[in-house]
Amino acid sequence: TWLAHHLVREITYLKPTLSARPGPVLTPGGNMTLWCRVSIPAARFILYKVGEAHPVQIQESSEEGAEFFFERVTPSHGGSYSCCYQTHASYYAWSQPSDSLEVWVTDMLPKPWLVAVPSPVVVAGRNVSLRCQGPLGGMSFALYRVGFPGPLQYLSSAQPWADFPLQDSMAPGTYSCYYHTPFAPYILSERSDPLIITWSGSTPQDYTIGNLIRMGLAGLVLLTLGVLLFLDWHRWRGCQERP
């Protein structure tokens, strides 16, 4: 690539950082600025995109950063970007590239997947977490359960996933999740495939039936005691009424 051809010797410069404003996820037609920054003055900044042989943009600068502006972006602007820089002291050598920044230009984000940790089969007395995972960090996640009209839980996460804890007594059910950008205009993902959480062994219904059986036996014992007391009282009255 163009960048590899121009890395003429080993560089010890600080690695720059690359960020997107308003964010790395945009709808088609919006404007985007990619900001390459470093903590020392630089003479020139370059922006490149994975898969392209030539630089996307080059900017002369005496500052500690450069802004690469994109107007009315289209899906073709999506991809993985990085940047690097030169200093005045060594004009023919480039720094190491920044970490890659993934840019998405879309009306709908990819479907996440929902998994249960440690297992979708819950053991009584143990809790379970549902992990909703997508391809991007810094998103807001929502967990849904069949039978509930709104989100069951709502979390924001710097990671590409969010973990939703569930208590064992509330766990069984059918769940799904989605995520969206944390800033307006919000871009939503598709809803995940449903995940069914079930019980292993005795279920709360089993416990309820057991309690009913125990209560029935206790009632039968009380009834028997009541009958015995009544018979004993009846015999005592009979003795009192004899002449």
CSV table of C-alpha atoms in Angstrom, one decimal:
chain,number,residue,atom,x,y,z
A,1,THR,CA,0.0,0.0,0.0
A,2,TRP,CA,1.0,3.7,-0.2
A,3,LEU,CA,1.6,3.8,3.5
A,4,ALA,CA,3.8,0.7,3.7
A,5,HIS,CA,5.8,2.1,0.7
A,6,HIS,CA,6.5,5.3,2.6
A,7,LEU,CA,7.5,3.8,6.0
A,8,VAL,CA,11.1,4.1,5.1
A,9,ARG,CA,12.6,3.4,8.5
A,10,GLU,CA,11.6,2.4,12.1
A,11,ILE,CA,9.8,5.2,13.8
A,12,THR,CA,9.6,6.0,17.5
A,13,TYR,CA,7.0,8.7,17.3
A,14,LEU,CA,3.9,8.6,19.5
A,15,LYS,CA,1.0,6.8,18.0
A,16,PRO,CA,-1.8,9.2,17.1
A,17,THR,CA,-5.5,8.7,17.9
A,18,LEU,CA,-8.4,8.8,15.4
A,19,SER,CA,-11.9,9.7,16.4
A,20,ALA,CA,-15.1,10.6,14.5
A,21,ARG,CA,-17.6,13.4,15.0
A,22,PRO,CA,-20.5,13.3,15.6
A,23,GLY,CA,-19.7,9.5,15.9
A,24,PRO,CA,-18.6,6.5,13.8
A,25,VAL,CA,-22.1,5.6,12.8
A,26,LEU,CA,-24.1,7.9,10.5
A,27,THR,CA,-27.1,7.8,8.2
A,28,PRO,CA,-26.5,8.5,4.5
A,29,GLY,CA,-26.4,12.2,3.6
A,30,GLY,CA,-24.9,13.3,6.9
A,31,ASN,CA,-21.6,15.1,7.5
A,32,MET,CA,-18.6,13.5,9.2
A,33,THR,CA,-15.3,14.7,10.6
A,34,LEU,CA,-12.4,12.3,11.3
A,35,TRP,CA,-10.0,13.9,13.8
A,36,CYS,CA,-6.4,12.7,14.0
A,37,ARG,CA,-4.6,13.9,17.1
A,38,VAL,CA,-1.1,13.6,18.7
A,39,SER,CA,0.4,15.3,21.7
A,40,ILE,CA,3.3,16.9,19.8
A,41,PRO,CA,3.3,19.4,16.9
A,42,ALA,CA,3.2,17.7,13.5
A,43,ALA,CA,4.0,19.0,10.0
A,44,ARG,CA,1.6,16.8,8.0
A,45,PHE,CA,-1.2,14.3,8.7
A,46,ILE,CA,-2.4,11.6,6.4
A,47,LEU,CA,-5.7,9.6,6.5
A,48,TYR,CA,-6.0,6.3,4.8
A,49,LYS,CA,-8.6,3.6,4.4
A,50,VAL,CA,-8.1,-0.1,4.5
A,51,GLY,CA,-8.5,-1.5,1.0
A,52,GLU,CA,-7.5,1.7,-0.8
A,53,ALA,CA,-4.0,2.0,-2.4
A,54,HIS,CA,-3.7,5.8,-2.0
A,55,PRO,CA,-4.3,8.2,0.9
A,56,VAL,CA,-7.9,9.4,1.4
A,57,GLN,CA,-6.7,12.9,2.4
A,58,ILE,CA,-3.4,14.7,3.3
A,59,GLN,CA,-3.2,17.9,5.4
A,60,GLU,CA,-0.4,20.2,6.1
A,61,SER,CA,-0.4,21.3,9.7
A,62,SER,CA,1.7,22.9,12.5
A,63,GLU,CA,-0.8,21.9,15.1
A,64,GLU,CA,-1.3,18.8,17.2
A,65,GLY,CA,-4.1,17.5,15.1
A,66,ALA,CA,-5.9,17.6,11.8
A,67,GLU,CA,-9.6,17.3,10.8
A,68,PHE,CA,-10.7,15.4,7.7
A,69,PHE,CA,-14.1,16.5,6.7
A,70,PHE,CA,-16.6,14.4,4.7
A,71,GLU,CA,-19.8,16.0,3.3
A,72,ARG,CA,-23.0,14.0,2.5
A,73,VAL,CA,-21.6,10.6,3.2
A,74,THR,CA,-22.8,7.5,1.4
A,75,PRO,CA,-22.4,3.8,2.3
A,76,SER,CA,-19.1,3.8,0.2
A,77,HIS,CA,-17.6,6.0,3.0
A,78,GLY,CA,-18.0,3.2,5.5
A,79,GLY,CA,-14.9,1.2,6.3
A,80,SER,CA,-11.8,1.0,8.5
A,81,TYR,CA,-9.7,4.2,8.7
A,82,SER,CA,-6.3,5.0,10.3
A,83,CYS,CA,-4.1,8.1,10.3
A,84,CYS,CA,-0.4,8.9,10.8
A,85,TYR,CA,1.8,12.0,10.8
A,86,GLN,CA,5.2,13.5,10.1
A,87,THR,CA,7.2,16.0,12.2
A,88,HIS,CA,9.3,18.9,11.0
A,89,ALA,CA,12.4,17.1,12.4
A,90,SER,CA,12.0,14.1,10.1
A,91,TYR,CA,10.0,15.1,7.1
A,92,TYR,CA,10.5,11.8,5.2
A,93,ALA,CA,9.4,9.4,7.9
A,94,TRP,CA,5.9,8.7,9.1
A,95,SER,CA,4.7,7.7,12.5
A,96,GLN,CA,3.1,4.4,13.3
A,97,PRO,CA,-0.6,4.4,12.2
A,98,SER,CA,-3.3,5.0,14.7
A,99,ASP,CA,-5.6,2.2,15.9
A,100,SER,CA,-8.2,1.5,13.2
A,101,LEU,CA,-11.6,3.3,13.5
A,102,GLU,CA,-14.6,1.5,12.0
A,103,VAL,CA,-17.0,3.9,10.2
A,104,TRP,CA,-20.6,2.8,9.4
A,105,VAL,CA,-22.9,4.6,7.0
A,106,THR,CA,-26.3,2.9,7.1
A,107,ASP,CA,-30.0,3.3,7.9
A,108,MET,CA,-30.0,0.2,10.1
A,109,LEU,CA,-27.2,-1.5,12.1
A,110,PRO,CA,-26.5,-5.2,11.9
A,111,LYS,CA,-28.5,-7.6,14.1
A,112,PRO,CA,-26.9,-8.4,17.5
A,113,TRP,CA,-26.8,-11.9,19.0
A,114,LEU,CA,-28.1,-12.8,22.5
A,115,VAL,CA,-26.5,-15.5,24.6
A,116,ALA,CA,-27.0,-16.7,28.1
A,117,VAL,CA,-24.1,-16.9,30.6
A,118,PRO,CA,-23.4,-19.5,31.8
A,119,SER,CA,-26.3,-21.4,30.1
A,120,PRO,CA,-29.9,-20.9,28.9
A,121,VAL,CA,-30.9,-23.7,31.2
A,122,VAL,CA,-31.2,-22.1,34.7
A,123,VAL,CA,-30.6,-24.1,37.9
A,124,ALA,CA,-32.8,-23.1,40.8
A,125,GLY,CA,-30.9,-20.7,43.2
A,126,ARG,CA,-28.5,-19.5,40.6
A,127,ASN,CA,-28.7,-16.3,38.5
A,128,VAL,CA,-28.1,-16.0,34.8
A,129,SER,CA,-26.8,-13.1,32.7
A,130,LEU,CA,-28.0,-12.4,29.1
A,131,ARG,CA,-25.3,-10.9,26.9
A,132,CYS,CA,-26.4,-8.8,23.9
A,133,GLN,CA,-23.4,-8.3,21.5
A,134,GLY,CA,-23.0,-6.3,18.4
A,135,PRO,CA,-20.0,-5.2,16.2
A,136,LEU,CA,-19.6,-1.7,17.8
A,137,GLY,CA,-18.6,-0.3,21.1
A,138,GLY,CA,-20.2,2.7,22.7
A,139,MET,CA,-23.8,1.7,22.0
A,140,SER,CA,-26.9,1.7,24.1
A,141,PHE,CA,-28.6,-1.8,24.5
A,142,ALA,CA,-32.1,-2.8,25.4
A,143,LEU,CA,-33.4,-6.2,26.6
A,144,TYR,CA,-36.9,-7.3,25.8
A,145,ARG,CA,-39.0,-10.2,27.1
A,146,VAL,CA,-42.1,-11.6,25.5
A,147,GLY,CA,-45.2,-10.5,27.5
A,148,PHE,CA,-43.7,-7.1,28.5
A,149,PRO,CA,-44.5,-4.1,26.4
A,150,GLY,CA,-41.4,-2.1,27.0
A,151,PRO,CA,-37.7,-2.8,27.6
A,152,LEU,CA,-37.0,-5.1,30.6
A,153,GLN,CA,-33.6,-3.5,31.1
A,154,TYR,CA,-31.6,-0.7,29.4
A,155,LEU,CA,-27.8,-0.3,29.5
A,156,SER,CA,-25.1,1.8,27.8
A,157,SER,CA,-21.7,0.2,27.3
A,158,ALA,CA,-18.3,1.2,26.1
A,159,GLN,CA,-17.8,-2.4,24.9
A,160,PRO,CA,-19.5,-4.0,21.9
A,161,TRP,CA,-21.7,-5.9,24.4
A,162,ALA,CA,-23.9,-5.4,27.5
A,163,ASP,CA,-24.7,-7.9,30.2
A,164,PHE,CA,-28.2,-8.0,31.7
A,165,PRO,CA,-28.4,-9.9,35.0
A,166,LEU,CA,-31.5,-11.9,35.8
A,167,GLN,CA,-32.6,-13.4,39.1
A,168,ASP,CA,-33.4,-17.1,38.9
A,169,SER,CA,-37.0,-16.6,39.8
A,170,MET,CA,-37.5,-14.2,36.9
A,171,ALA,CA,-35.3,-15.9,34.4
A,172,PRO,CA,-37.6,-18.3,32.4
A,173,GLY,CA,-39.0,-16.7,29.4
A,174,THR,CA,-38.3,-15.7,25.8
A,175,TYR,CA,-35.9,-12.7,25.3
A,176,SER,CA,-34.5,-10.6,22.5
A,177,CYS,CA,-32.4,-7.4,22.3
A,178,TYR,CA,-31.3,-4.6,20.1
A,179,TYR,CA,-28.9,-1.6,20.2
A,180,HIS,CA,-28.7,1.9,18.9
A,181,THR,CA,-26.3,4.9,18.6
A,182,PRO,CA,-26.2,7.0,21.8
A,183,PHE,CA,-26.7,10.2,20.0
A,184,ALA,CA,-29.4,11.7,17.7
A,185,PRO,CA,-30.4,11.0,15.1
A,186,TYR,CA,-30.6,7.5,16.6
A,187,ILE,CA,-29.7,4.6,14.3
A,188,LEU,CA,-31.3,1.3,15.4
A,189,SER,CA,-30.2,-2.3,14.9
A,190,GLU,CA,-32.4,-5.1,13.9
A,191,ARG,CA,-33.9,-7.1,16.8
A,192,SER,CA,-31.8,-10.2,17.8
A,193,ASP,CA,-33.1,-13.7,17.3
A,194,PRO,CA,-35.2,-14.9,20.3
A,195,LEU,CA,-33.5,-16.7,23.2
A,196,ILE,CA,-35.6,-19.1,25.3
A,197,ILE,CA,-34.5,-19.5,29.0
A,198,THR,CA,-35.8,-22.6,30.7
A,199,TRP,CA,-35.5,-24.3,34.1
A,200,SER,CA,-33.5,-27.4,34.9
A,201,GLY,CA,-35.1,-30.0,37.3
A,202,SER,CA,-37.6,-28.6,39.7
A,203,THR,CA,-39.3,-25.4,38.6
A,204,PRO,CA,-41.2,-22.8,40.6
A,205,GLN,CA,-44.4,-24.6,39.6
A,206,ASP,CA,-43.0,-27.8,41.1
A,207,TYR,CA,-42.3,-25.9,44.3
A,208,THR,CA,-45.8,-24.5,44.3
A,209,ILE,CA,-47.4,-27.9,43.9
A,210,GLY,CA,-45.2,-29.2,46.7
A,211,ASN,CA,-46.3,-26.4,49.0
A,212,LEU,CA,-49.9,-27.2,48.2
A,213,ILE,CA,-49.4,-30.8,49.0
A,214,ARG,CA,-47.8,-30.0,52.3
A,215,MET,CA,-50.5,-27.5,53.2
A,216,GLY,CA,-53.1,-30.2,52.3
A,217,LEU,CA,-51.5,-32.7,54.6
A,218,ALA,CA,-51.3,-30.2,57.4
A,219,GLY,CA,-55.0,-29.4,56.9
A,220,LEU,CA,-55.8,-33.1,57.0
A,221,VAL,CA,-53.9,-33.5,60.3
A,222,LEU,CA,-55.7,-30.5,61.8
A,223,LEU,CA,-59.0,-31.9,60.6
A,224,THR,CA,-58.2,-35.3,62.2
A,225,LEU,CA,-57.3,-33.7,65.5
A,226,GLY,CA,-60.5,-31.7,65.3
A,227,VAL,CA,-62.6,-34.9,64.8
A,228,LEU,CA,-60.8,-36.6,67.7
A,229,LEU,CA,-61.3,-33.6,70.0
A,230,PHE,CA,-65.0,-33.5,69.0
A,231,LEU,CA,-65.5,-37.2,69.7
A,232,ASP,CA,-63.7,-36.9,73.1
A,233,TRP,CA,-65.9,-33.9,74.0
A,234,HIS,CA,-69.0,-35.8,72.9
A,235,ARG,CA,-68.1,-38.8,75.2
A,236,TRP,CA,-67.4,-36.4,78.0
A,237,ARG,CA,-70.8,-34.8,77.6
A,238,GLY,CA,-72.4,-38.2,77.5
A,239,CYS,CA,-70.8,-39.1,80.8
A,240,GLN,CA,-72.0,-35.9,82.4
A,241,GLU,CA,-75.6,-36.4,81.3
A,242,ARG,CA,-76.0,-39.9,82.8
A,243,PRO,CA,-78.0,-40.1,86.1
